[in-house]
mmCIF file of C-alpha atoms in Angstrom:
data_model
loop_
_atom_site.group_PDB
_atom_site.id
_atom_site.type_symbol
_atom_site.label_atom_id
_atom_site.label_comp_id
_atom_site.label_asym_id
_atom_site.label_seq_id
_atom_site.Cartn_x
_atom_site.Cartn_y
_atom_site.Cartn_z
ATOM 1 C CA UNK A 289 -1.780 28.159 22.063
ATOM 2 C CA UNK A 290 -3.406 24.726 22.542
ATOM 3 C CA UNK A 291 -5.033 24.655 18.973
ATOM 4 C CA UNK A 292 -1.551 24.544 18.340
ATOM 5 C CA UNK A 293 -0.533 22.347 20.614
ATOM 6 C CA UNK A 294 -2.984 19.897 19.537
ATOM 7 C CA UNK A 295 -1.760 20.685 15.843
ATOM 8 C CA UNK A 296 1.441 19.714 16.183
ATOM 9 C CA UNK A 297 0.563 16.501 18.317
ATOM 10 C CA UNK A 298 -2.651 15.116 15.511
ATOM 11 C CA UNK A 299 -1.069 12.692 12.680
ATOM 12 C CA UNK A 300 -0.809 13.605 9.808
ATOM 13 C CA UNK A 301 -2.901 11.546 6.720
ATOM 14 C CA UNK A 302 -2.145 10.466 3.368
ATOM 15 C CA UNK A 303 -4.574 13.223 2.175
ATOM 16 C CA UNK A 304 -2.405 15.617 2.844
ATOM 17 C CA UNK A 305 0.933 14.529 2.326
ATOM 18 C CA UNK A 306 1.912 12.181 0.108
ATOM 19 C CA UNK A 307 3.442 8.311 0.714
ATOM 20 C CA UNK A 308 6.987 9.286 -0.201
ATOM 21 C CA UNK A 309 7.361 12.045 2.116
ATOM 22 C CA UNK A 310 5.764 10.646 5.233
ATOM 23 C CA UNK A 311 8.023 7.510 4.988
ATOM 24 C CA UNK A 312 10.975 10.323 4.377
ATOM 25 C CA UNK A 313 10.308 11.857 7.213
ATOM 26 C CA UNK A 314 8.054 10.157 9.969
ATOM 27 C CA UNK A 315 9.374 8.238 12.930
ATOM 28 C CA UNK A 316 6.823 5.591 13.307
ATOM 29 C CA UNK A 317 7.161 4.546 9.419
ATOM 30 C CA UNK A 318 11.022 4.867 9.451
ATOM 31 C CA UNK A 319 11.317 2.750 12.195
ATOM 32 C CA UNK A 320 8.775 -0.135 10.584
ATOM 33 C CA UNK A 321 11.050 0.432 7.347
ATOM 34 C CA UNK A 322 14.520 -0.271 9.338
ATOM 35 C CA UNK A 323 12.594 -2.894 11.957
ATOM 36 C CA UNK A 324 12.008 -5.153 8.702
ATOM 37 C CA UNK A 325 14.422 -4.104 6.273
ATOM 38 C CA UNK A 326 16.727 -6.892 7.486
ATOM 39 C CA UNK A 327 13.747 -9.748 7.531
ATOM 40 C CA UNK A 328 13.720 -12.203 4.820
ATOM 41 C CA UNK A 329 10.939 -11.345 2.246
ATOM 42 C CA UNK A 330 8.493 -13.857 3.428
ATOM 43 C CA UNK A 331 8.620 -12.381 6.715
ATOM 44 C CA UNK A 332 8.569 -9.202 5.280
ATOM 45 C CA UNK A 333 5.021 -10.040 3.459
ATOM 46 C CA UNK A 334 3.575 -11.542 5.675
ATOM 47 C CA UNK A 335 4.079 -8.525 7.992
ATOM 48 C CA UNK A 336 2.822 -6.122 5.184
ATOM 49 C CA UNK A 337 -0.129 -8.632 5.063
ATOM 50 C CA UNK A 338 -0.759 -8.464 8.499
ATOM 51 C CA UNK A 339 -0.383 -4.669 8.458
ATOM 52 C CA UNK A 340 -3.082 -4.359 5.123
ATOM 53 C CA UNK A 341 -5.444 -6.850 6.838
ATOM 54 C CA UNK A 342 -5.379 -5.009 9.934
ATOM 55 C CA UNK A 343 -5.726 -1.601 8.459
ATOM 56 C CA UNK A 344 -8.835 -2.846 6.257
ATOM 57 C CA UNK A 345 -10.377 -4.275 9.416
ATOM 58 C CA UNK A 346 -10.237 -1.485 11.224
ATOM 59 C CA UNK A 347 -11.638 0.837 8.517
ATOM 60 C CA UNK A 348 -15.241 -1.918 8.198
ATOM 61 C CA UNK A 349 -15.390 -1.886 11.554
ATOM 62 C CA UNK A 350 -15.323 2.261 11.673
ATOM 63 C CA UNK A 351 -17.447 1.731 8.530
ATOM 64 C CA UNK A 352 -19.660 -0.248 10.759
ATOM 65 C CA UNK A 353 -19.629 1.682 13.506
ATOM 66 C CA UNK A 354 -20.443 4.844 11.203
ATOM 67 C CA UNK A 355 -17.433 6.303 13.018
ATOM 68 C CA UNK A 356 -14.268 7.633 11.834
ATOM 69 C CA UNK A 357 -13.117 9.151 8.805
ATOM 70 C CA UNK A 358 -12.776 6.507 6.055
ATOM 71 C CA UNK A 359 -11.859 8.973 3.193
ATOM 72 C CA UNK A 360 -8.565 10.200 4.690
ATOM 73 C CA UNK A 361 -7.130 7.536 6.718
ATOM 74 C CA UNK A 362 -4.219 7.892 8.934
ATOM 75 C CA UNK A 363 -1.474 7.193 7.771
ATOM 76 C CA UNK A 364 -0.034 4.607 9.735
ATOM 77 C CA UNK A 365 -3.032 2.594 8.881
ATOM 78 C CA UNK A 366 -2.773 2.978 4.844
ATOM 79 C CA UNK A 367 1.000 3.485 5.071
ATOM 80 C CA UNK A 368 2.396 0.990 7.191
ATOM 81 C CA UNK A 369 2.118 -2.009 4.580
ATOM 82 C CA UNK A 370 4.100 -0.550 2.412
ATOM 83 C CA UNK A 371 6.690 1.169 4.515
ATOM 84 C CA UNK A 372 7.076 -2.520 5.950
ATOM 85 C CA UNK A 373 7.817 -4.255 2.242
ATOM 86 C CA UNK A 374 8.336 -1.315 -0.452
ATOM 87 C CA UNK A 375 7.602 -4.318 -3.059
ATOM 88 C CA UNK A 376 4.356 -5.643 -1.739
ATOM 89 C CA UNK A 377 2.134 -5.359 -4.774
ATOM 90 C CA UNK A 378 -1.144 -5.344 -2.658
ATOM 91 C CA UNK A 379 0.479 -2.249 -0.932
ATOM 92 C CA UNK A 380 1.632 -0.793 -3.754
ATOM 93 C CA UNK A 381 -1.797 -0.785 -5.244
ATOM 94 C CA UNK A 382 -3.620 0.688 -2.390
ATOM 95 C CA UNK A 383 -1.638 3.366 -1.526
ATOM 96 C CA UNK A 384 -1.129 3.888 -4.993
ATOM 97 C CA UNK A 385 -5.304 4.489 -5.586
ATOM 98 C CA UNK A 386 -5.290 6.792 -2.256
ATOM 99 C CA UNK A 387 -2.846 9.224 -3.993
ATOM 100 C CA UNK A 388 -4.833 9.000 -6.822
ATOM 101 C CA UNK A 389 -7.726 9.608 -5.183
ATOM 102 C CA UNK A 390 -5.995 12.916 -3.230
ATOM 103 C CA UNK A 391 -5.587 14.596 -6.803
ATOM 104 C CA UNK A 392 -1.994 13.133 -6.534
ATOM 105 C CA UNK A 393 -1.668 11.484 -10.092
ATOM 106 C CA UNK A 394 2.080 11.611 -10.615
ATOM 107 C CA UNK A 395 2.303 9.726 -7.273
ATOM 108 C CA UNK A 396 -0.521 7.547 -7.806
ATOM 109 C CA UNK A 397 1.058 6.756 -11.525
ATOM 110 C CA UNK A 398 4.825 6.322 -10.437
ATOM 111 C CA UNK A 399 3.328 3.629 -7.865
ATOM 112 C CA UNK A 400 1.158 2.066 -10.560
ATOM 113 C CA UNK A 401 4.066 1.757 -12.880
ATOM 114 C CA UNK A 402 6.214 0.264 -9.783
ATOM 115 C CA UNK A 403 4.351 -2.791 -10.230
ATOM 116 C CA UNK A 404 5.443 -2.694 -13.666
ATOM 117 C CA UNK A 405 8.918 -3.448 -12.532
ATOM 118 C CA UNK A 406 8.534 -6.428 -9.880
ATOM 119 C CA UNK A 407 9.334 -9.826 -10.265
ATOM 120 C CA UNK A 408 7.583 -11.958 -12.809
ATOM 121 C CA UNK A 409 6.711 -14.504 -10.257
ATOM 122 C CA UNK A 410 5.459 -12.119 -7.809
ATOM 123 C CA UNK A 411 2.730 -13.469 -6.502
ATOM 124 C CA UNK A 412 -0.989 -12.560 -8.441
ATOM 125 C CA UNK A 413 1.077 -9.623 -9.879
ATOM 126 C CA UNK A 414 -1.162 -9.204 -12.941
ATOM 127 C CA UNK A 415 -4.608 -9.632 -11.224
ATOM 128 C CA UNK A 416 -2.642 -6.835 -9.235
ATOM 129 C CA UNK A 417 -1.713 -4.576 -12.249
ATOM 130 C CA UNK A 418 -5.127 -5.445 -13.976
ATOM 131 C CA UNK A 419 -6.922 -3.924 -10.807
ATOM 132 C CA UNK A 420 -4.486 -1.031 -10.922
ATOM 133 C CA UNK A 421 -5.531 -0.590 -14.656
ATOM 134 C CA UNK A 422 -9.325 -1.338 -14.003
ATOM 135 C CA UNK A 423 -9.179 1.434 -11.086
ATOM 136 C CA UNK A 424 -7.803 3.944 -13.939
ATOM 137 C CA UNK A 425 -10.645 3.010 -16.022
ATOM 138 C CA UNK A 426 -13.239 3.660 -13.717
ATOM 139 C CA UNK A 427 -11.628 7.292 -12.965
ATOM 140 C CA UNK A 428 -12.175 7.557 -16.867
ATOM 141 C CA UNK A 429 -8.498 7.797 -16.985
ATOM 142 C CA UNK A 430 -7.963 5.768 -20.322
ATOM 143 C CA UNK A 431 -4.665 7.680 -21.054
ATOM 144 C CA UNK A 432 -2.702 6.861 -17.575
ATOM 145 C CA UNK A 433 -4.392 3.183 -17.777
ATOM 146 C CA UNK A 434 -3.403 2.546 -21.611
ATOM 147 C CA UNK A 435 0.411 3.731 -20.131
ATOM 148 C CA UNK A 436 0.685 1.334 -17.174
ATOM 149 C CA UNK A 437 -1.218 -1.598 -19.601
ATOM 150 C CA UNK A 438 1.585 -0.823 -22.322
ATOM 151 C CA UNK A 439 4.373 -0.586 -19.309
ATOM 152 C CA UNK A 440 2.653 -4.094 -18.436
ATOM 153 C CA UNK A 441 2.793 -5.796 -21.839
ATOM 154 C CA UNK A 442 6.735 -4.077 -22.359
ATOM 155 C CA UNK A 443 7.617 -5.769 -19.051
ATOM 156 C CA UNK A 444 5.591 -9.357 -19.266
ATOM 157 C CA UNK A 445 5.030 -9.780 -23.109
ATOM 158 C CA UNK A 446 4.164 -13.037 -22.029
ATOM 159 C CA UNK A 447 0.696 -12.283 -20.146
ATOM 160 C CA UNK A 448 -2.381 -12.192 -22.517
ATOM 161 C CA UNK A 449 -4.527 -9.839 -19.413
ATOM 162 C CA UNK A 450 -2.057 -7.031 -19.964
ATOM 163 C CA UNK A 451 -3.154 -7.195 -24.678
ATOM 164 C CA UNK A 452 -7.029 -7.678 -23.232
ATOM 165 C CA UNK A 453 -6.343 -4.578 -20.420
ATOM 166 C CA UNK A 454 -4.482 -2.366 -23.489
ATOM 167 C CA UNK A 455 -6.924 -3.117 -26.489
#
């Protein structure tokens, strides 16, 4: 009865569920979602900043620390950013290579190719994409990366890093 107990009380991680669902159907990330839905974007970023700063700080100094469990993180620390600004490329990416990481391509691919569709003018949104492409590469996934570098050069003809990322 209290292995249960303390079941039902431990947070759940992005390992084992992914992004979509927790921010579906957990409190904590529902409320940051309504808390700064109504902010304008700056203040929405620079939240989601603050959030991804925070939660990479806290994972050197685990790292440091040789504490914690820096493969699955909780999910409030990985999650938060982009619960706070759904369009935050920097969030997008990172939660993006977690799912991808979790054996959770179609997630990690549908976040990718989110990028895809932001703003031209979002800010280093194809050093973004690249490192979204670059990550694919290194998982010696050339098909997924060619499709979010041809979903790149569809969207932003314009950028010459999206031809190098493709060819």
């Amino acid at each position: 009865k209290a292995t249960l107990k303390k079941r039902r009380r431990r947070r759940e991680t992005l390992a084992e569920i992914p992004f979509r669902k927790l921010v579906e159907k957990d409190a904590e990330l529902k409320s940051l979602r309504t808390q700064h839905a109504g902010l304008p974007a700056e203040e929405r970023r620079m939240a989601a900043q603050w959030a991804l700063d925070s939660a990479q700080a806290s994972m050197l100094i685990a790292q440091a620390a040789n504490a914690g469990d820096l493969v699955h993180p909780a999910w409030h620390d990985a999650a938060a950013p982009l619960a706070i600004d759904p369009e935050y490329a920097p969030a997008i990416l990172t939660v993006g290579s977690l799912e991808y990481q979790y054996g959770r391509v179609d997630e990690a691919m549908t976040l990718f190719l989110k990028l895809t569709t932001l703003p031209a003018d979002t800010e280093d949104l194809p050093e973004t994409i690249d490192m979204a492409g670059d990550f694919l590469i290194d998982q010696d996934d050339h098909v997924n990366a060619g499709q979010l570098y041809a979903a790149a050069v569809r969207a932003y003809p314009q950028v010459a890093l999206y031809q190098v990322g493709l060819g």
